[in-house]
PDB file of C-alpha atoms in Angstrom:
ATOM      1  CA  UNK A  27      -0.079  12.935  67.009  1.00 45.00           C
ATOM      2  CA  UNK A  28      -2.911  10.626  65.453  1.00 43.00           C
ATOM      3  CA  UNK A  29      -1.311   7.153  64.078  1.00 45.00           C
ATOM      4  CA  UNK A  30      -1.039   6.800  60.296  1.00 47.00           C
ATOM      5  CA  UNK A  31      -4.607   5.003  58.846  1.00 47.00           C
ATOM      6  CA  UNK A  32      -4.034   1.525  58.323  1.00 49.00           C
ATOM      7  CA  UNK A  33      -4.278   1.113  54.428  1.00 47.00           C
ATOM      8  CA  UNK A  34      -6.590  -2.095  55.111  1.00 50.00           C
ATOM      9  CA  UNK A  35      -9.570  -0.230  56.737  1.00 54.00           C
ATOM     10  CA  UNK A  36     -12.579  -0.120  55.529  1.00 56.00           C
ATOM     11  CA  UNK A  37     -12.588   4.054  55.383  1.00 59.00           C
ATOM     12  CA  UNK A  38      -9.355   3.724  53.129  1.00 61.00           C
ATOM     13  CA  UNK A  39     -10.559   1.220  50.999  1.00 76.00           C
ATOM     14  CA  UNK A  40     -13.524   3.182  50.723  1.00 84.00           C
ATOM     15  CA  UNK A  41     -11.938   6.547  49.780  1.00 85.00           C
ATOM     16  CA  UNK A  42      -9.267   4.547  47.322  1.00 90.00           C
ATOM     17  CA  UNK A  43     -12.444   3.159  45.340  1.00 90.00           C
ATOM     18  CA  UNK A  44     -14.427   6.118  45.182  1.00 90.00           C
ATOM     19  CA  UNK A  45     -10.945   7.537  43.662  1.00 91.00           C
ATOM     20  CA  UNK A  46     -10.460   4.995  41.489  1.00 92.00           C
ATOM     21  CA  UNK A  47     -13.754   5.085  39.923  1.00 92.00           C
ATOM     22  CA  UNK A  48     -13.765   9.227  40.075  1.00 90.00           C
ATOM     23  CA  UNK A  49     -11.117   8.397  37.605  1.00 91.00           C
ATOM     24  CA  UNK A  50     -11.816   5.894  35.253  1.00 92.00           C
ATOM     25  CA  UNK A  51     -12.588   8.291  32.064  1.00 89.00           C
ATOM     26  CA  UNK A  52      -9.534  10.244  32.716  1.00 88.00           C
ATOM     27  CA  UNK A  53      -7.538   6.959  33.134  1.00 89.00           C
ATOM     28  CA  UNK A  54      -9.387   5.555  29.824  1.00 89.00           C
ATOM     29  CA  UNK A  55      -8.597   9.264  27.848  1.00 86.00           C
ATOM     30  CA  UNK A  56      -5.150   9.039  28.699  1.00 84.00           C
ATOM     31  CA  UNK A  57      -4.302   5.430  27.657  1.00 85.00           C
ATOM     32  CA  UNK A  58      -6.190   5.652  24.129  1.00 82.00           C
ATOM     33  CA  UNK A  59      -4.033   9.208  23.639  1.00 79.00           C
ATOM     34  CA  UNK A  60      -0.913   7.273  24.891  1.00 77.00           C
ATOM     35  CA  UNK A  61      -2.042   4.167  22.725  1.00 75.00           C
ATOM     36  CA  UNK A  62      -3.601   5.417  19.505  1.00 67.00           C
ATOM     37  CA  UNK A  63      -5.670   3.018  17.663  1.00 63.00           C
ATOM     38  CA  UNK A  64      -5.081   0.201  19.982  1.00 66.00           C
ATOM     39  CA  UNK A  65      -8.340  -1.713  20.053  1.00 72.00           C
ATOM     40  CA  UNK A  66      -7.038  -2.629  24.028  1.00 80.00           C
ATOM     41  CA  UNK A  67      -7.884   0.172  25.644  1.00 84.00           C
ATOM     42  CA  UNK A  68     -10.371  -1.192  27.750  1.00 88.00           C
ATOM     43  CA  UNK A  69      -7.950  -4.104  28.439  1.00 89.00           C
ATOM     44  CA  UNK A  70      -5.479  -2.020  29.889  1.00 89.00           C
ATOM     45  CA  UNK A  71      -7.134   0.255  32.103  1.00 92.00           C
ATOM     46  CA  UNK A  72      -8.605  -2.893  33.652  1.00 94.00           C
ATOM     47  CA  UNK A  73      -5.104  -4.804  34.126  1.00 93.00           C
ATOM     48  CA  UNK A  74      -4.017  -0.905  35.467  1.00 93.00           C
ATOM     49  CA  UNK A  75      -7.420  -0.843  37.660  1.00 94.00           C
ATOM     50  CA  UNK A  76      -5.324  -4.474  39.265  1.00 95.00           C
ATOM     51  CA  UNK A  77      -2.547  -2.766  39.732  1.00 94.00           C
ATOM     52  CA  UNK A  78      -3.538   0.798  41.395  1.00 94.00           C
ATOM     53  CA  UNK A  79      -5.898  -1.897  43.456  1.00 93.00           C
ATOM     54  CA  UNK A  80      -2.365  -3.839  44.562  1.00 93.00           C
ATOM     55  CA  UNK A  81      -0.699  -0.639  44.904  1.00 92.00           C
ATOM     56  CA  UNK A  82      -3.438   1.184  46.964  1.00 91.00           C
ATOM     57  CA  UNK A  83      -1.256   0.996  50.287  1.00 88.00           C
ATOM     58  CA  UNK A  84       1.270   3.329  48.385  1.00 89.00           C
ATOM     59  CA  UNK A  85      -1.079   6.420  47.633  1.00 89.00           C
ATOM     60  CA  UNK A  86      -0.428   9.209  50.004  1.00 86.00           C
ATOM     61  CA  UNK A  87      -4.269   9.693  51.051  1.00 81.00           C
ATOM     62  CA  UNK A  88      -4.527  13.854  50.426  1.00 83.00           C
ATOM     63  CA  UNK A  89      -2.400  13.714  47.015  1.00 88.00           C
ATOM     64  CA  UNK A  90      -3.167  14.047  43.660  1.00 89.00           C
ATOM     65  CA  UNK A  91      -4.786  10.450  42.691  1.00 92.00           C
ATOM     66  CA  UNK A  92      -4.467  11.626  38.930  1.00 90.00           C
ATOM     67  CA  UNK A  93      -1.469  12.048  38.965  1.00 89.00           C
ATOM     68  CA  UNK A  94      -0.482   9.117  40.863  1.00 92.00           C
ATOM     69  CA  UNK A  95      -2.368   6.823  38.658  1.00 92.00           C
ATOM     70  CA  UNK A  96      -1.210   8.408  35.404  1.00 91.00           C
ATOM     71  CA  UNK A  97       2.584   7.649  36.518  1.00 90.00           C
ATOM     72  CA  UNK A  98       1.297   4.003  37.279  1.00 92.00           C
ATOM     73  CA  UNK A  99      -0.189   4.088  33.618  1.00 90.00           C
ATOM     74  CA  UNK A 100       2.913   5.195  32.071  1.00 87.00           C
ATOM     75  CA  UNK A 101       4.928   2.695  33.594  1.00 87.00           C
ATOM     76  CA  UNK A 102       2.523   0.209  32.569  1.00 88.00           C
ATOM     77  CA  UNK A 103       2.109   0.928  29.223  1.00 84.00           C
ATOM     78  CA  UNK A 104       6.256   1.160  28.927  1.00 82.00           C
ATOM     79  CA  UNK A 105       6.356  -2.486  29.523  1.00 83.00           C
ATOM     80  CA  UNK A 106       2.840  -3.113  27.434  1.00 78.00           C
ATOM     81  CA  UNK A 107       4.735  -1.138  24.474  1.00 73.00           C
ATOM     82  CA  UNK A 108       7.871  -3.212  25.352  1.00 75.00           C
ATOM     83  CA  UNK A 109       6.033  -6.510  25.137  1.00 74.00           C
ATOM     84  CA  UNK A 110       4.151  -5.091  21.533  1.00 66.00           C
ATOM     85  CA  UNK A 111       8.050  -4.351  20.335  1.00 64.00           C
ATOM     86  CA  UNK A 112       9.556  -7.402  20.863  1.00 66.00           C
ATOM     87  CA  UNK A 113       6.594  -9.204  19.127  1.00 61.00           C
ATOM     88  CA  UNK A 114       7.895  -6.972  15.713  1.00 57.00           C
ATOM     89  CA  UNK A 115       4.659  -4.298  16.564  1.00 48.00           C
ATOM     90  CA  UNK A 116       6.312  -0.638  15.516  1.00 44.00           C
ATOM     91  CA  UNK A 117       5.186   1.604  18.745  1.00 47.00           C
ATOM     92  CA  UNK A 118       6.031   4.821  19.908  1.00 49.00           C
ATOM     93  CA  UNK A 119       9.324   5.165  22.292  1.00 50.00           C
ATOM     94  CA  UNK A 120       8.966   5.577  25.745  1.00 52.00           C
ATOM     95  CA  UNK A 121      10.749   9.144  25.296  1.00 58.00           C
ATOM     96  CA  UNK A 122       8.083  10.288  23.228  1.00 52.00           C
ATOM     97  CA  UNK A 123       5.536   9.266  25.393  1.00 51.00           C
ATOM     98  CA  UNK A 124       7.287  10.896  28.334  1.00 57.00           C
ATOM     99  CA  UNK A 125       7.355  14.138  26.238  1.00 55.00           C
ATOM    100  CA  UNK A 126       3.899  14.260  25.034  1.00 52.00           C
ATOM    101  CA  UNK A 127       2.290  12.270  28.123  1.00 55.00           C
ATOM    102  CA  UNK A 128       1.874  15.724  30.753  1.00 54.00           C
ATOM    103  CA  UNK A 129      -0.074  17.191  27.534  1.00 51.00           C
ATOM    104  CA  UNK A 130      -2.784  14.410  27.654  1.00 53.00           C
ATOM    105  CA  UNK A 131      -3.464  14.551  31.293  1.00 55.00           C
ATOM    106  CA  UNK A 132      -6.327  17.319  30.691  1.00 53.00           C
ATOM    107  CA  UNK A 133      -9.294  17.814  32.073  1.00 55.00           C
ATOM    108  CA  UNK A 134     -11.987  15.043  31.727  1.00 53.00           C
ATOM    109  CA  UNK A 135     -14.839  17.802  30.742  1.00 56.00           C
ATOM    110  CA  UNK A 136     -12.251  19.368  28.374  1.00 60.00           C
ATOM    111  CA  UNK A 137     -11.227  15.923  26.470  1.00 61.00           C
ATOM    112  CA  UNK A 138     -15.311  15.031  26.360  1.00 67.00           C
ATOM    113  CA  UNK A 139     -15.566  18.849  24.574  1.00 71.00           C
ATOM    114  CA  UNK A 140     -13.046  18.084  22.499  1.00 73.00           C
ATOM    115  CA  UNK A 141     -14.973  14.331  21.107  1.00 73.00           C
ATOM    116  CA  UNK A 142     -18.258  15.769  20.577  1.00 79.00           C
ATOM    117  CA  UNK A 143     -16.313  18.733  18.190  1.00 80.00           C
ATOM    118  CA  UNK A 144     -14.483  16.318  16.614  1.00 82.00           C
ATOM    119  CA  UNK A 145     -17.923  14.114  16.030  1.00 82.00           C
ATOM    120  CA  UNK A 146     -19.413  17.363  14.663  1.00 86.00           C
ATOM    121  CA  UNK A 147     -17.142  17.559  12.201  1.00 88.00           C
ATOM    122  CA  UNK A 148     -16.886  14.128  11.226  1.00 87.00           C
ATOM    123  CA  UNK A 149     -20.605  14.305  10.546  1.00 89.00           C
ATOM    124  CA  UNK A 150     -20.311  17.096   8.242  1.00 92.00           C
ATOM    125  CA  UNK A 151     -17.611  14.988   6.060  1.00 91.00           C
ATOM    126  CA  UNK A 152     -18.918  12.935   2.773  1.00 94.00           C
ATOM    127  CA  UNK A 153     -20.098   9.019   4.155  1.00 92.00           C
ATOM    128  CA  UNK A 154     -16.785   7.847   1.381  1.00 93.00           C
ATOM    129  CA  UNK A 155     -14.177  10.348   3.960  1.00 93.00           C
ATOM    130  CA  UNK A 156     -15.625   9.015   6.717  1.00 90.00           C
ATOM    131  CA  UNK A 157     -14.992   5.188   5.735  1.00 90.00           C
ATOM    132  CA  UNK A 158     -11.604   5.894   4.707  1.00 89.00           C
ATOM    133  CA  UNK A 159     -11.167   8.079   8.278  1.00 86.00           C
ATOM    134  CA  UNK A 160     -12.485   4.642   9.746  1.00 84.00           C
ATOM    135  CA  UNK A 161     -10.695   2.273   7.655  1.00 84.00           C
ATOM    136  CA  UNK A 162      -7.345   4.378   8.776  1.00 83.00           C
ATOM    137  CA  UNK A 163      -7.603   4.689  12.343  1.00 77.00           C
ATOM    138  CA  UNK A 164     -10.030   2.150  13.166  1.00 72.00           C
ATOM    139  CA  UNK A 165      -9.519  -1.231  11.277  1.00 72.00           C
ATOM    140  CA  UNK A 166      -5.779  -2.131  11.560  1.00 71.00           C
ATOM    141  CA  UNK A 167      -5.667  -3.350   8.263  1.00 78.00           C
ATOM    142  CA  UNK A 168      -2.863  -1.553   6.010  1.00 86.00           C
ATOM    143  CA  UNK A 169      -3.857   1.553   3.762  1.00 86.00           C
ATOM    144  CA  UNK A 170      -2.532  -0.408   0.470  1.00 89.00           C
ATOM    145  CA  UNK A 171      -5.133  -3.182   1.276  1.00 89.00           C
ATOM    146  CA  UNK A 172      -7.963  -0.519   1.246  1.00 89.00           C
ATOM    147  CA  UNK A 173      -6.471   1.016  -1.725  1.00 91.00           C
ATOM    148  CA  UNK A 174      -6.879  -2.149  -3.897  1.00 93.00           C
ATOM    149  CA  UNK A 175     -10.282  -2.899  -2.541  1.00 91.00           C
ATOM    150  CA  UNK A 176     -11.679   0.934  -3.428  1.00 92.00           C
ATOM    151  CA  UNK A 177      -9.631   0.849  -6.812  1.00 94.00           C
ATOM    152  CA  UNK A 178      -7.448   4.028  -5.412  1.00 93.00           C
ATOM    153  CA  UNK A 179      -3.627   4.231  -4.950  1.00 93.00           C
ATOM    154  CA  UNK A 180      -2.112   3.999  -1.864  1.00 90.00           C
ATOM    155  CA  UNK A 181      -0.611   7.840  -2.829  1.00 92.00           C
ATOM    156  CA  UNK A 182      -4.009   9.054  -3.305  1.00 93.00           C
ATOM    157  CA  UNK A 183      -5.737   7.728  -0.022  1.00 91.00           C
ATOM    158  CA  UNK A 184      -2.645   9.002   1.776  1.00 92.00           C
ATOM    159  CA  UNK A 185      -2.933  12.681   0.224  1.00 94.00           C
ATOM    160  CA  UNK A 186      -6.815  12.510   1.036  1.00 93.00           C
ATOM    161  CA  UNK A 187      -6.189  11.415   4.735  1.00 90.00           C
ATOM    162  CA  UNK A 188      -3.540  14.900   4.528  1.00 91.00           C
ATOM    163  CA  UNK A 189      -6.772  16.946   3.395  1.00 92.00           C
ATOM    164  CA  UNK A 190      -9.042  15.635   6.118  1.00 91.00           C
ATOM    165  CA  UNK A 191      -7.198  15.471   8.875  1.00 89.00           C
ATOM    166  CA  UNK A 192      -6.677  19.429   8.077  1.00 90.00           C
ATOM    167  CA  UNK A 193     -10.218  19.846   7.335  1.00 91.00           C
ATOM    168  CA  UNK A 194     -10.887  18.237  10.684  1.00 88.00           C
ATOM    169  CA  UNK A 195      -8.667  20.586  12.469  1.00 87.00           C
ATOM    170  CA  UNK A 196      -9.733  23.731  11.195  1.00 90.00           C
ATOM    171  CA  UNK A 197     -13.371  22.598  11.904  1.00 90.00           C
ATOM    172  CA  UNK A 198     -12.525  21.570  15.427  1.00 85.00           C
ATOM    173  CA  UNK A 199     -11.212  25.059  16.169  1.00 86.00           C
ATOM    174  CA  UNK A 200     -13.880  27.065  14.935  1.00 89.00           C
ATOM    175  CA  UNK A 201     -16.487  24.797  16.884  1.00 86.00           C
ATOM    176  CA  UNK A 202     -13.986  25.818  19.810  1.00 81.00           C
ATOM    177  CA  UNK A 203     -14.038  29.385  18.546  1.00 82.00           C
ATOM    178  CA  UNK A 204     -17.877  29.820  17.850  1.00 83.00           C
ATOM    179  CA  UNK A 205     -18.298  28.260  21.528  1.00 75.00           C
ATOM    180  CA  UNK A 206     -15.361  30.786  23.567  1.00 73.00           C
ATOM    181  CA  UNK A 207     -13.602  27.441  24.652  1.00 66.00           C
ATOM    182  CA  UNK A 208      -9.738  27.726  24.274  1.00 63.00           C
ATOM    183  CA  UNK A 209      -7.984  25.616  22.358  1.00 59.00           C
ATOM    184  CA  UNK A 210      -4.742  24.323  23.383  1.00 55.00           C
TER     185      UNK A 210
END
């Protein structure tokens, strides 16, 4: 029986990398899906890329990397999300994310097929729905704010956003539809 590799050679390390770079959209996908409009993203797949480096001797060479590193994600962002709650930030609960977390761990080429719909579609939408799209899930800043500054109510924006986002959706699918891709 051939010895276990030793986790510090040079052929392990070498495998683990290509891995871990192999990886890095999915990884990226599934923290902005388990992290919605968090501009640190980026920030946390690097602190994750520290840890899955640190952890490296633990990965059973021959098993599913995704799905090793997505556990190390969730468990990461639990105590990211922890650290956001007890600073007053409202999050989702780590039983939610549990829940909805085996959904997001698609397919790379499937997520990408999914962006470049949903960029269709957003390019077909008036410039004024696309800055309040942006405004919403891009800037932070709280609807009401907006509201003042466009001379809209709050109620409005937030019945508009309704609209869209269903607009969106049904665009989405028949871009899937017109295409044969399924949509799940």
């Amino acid at each position: 029986m051939d010895p276990a590799p030793n986790p510090a050679s040079p052929e392990v390390s070498e495998t683990f990398v290509r891995e871990l770079t192999d990886h890095q959209t999915a990884m990226l996908a599934f923290i902005r899906a388990l992290m919605p409009g968090s501009s640190a993203a980026r920030d946390l797949l690097q602190e994750v890329n520290i840890i899955l480096w640190q952890k490296r001797e633990q990965f059973e060479s021959g098993s599913s990397f995704k799905a090793w590193s997505f556990q190390v994600i969730r468990y990461h962002l639990m105590n990211h999300r922890r650290r956001l709650a007890s600073r007053g930030w409202l999050i989702f609960d780590d039983e939610l994310v549990e829940k909805i977390s085996p959904a997001l761990e698609a397919d790379p080429g499937e997520l990408e097929g999914r962006h470049q719909a949903l960029n269709h579609c957003l390019q077909k939408l008036r410039p004024k729905d696309r800055e309040l799209l942006q405004h919403r899930y891009s800037s932070g800043a709280p609807l009401n704010d907006y509201a003042k500054a466009i001379n809209r109510s709050a109620g409005t924006l937030k019945a508009t956003l309704f609209n869209l986002r269903a607009a969106l959706r049904k665009c989405i699918e028949r871009r899937f539809h017109e295409q044969g891709l399924p949509l799940q």
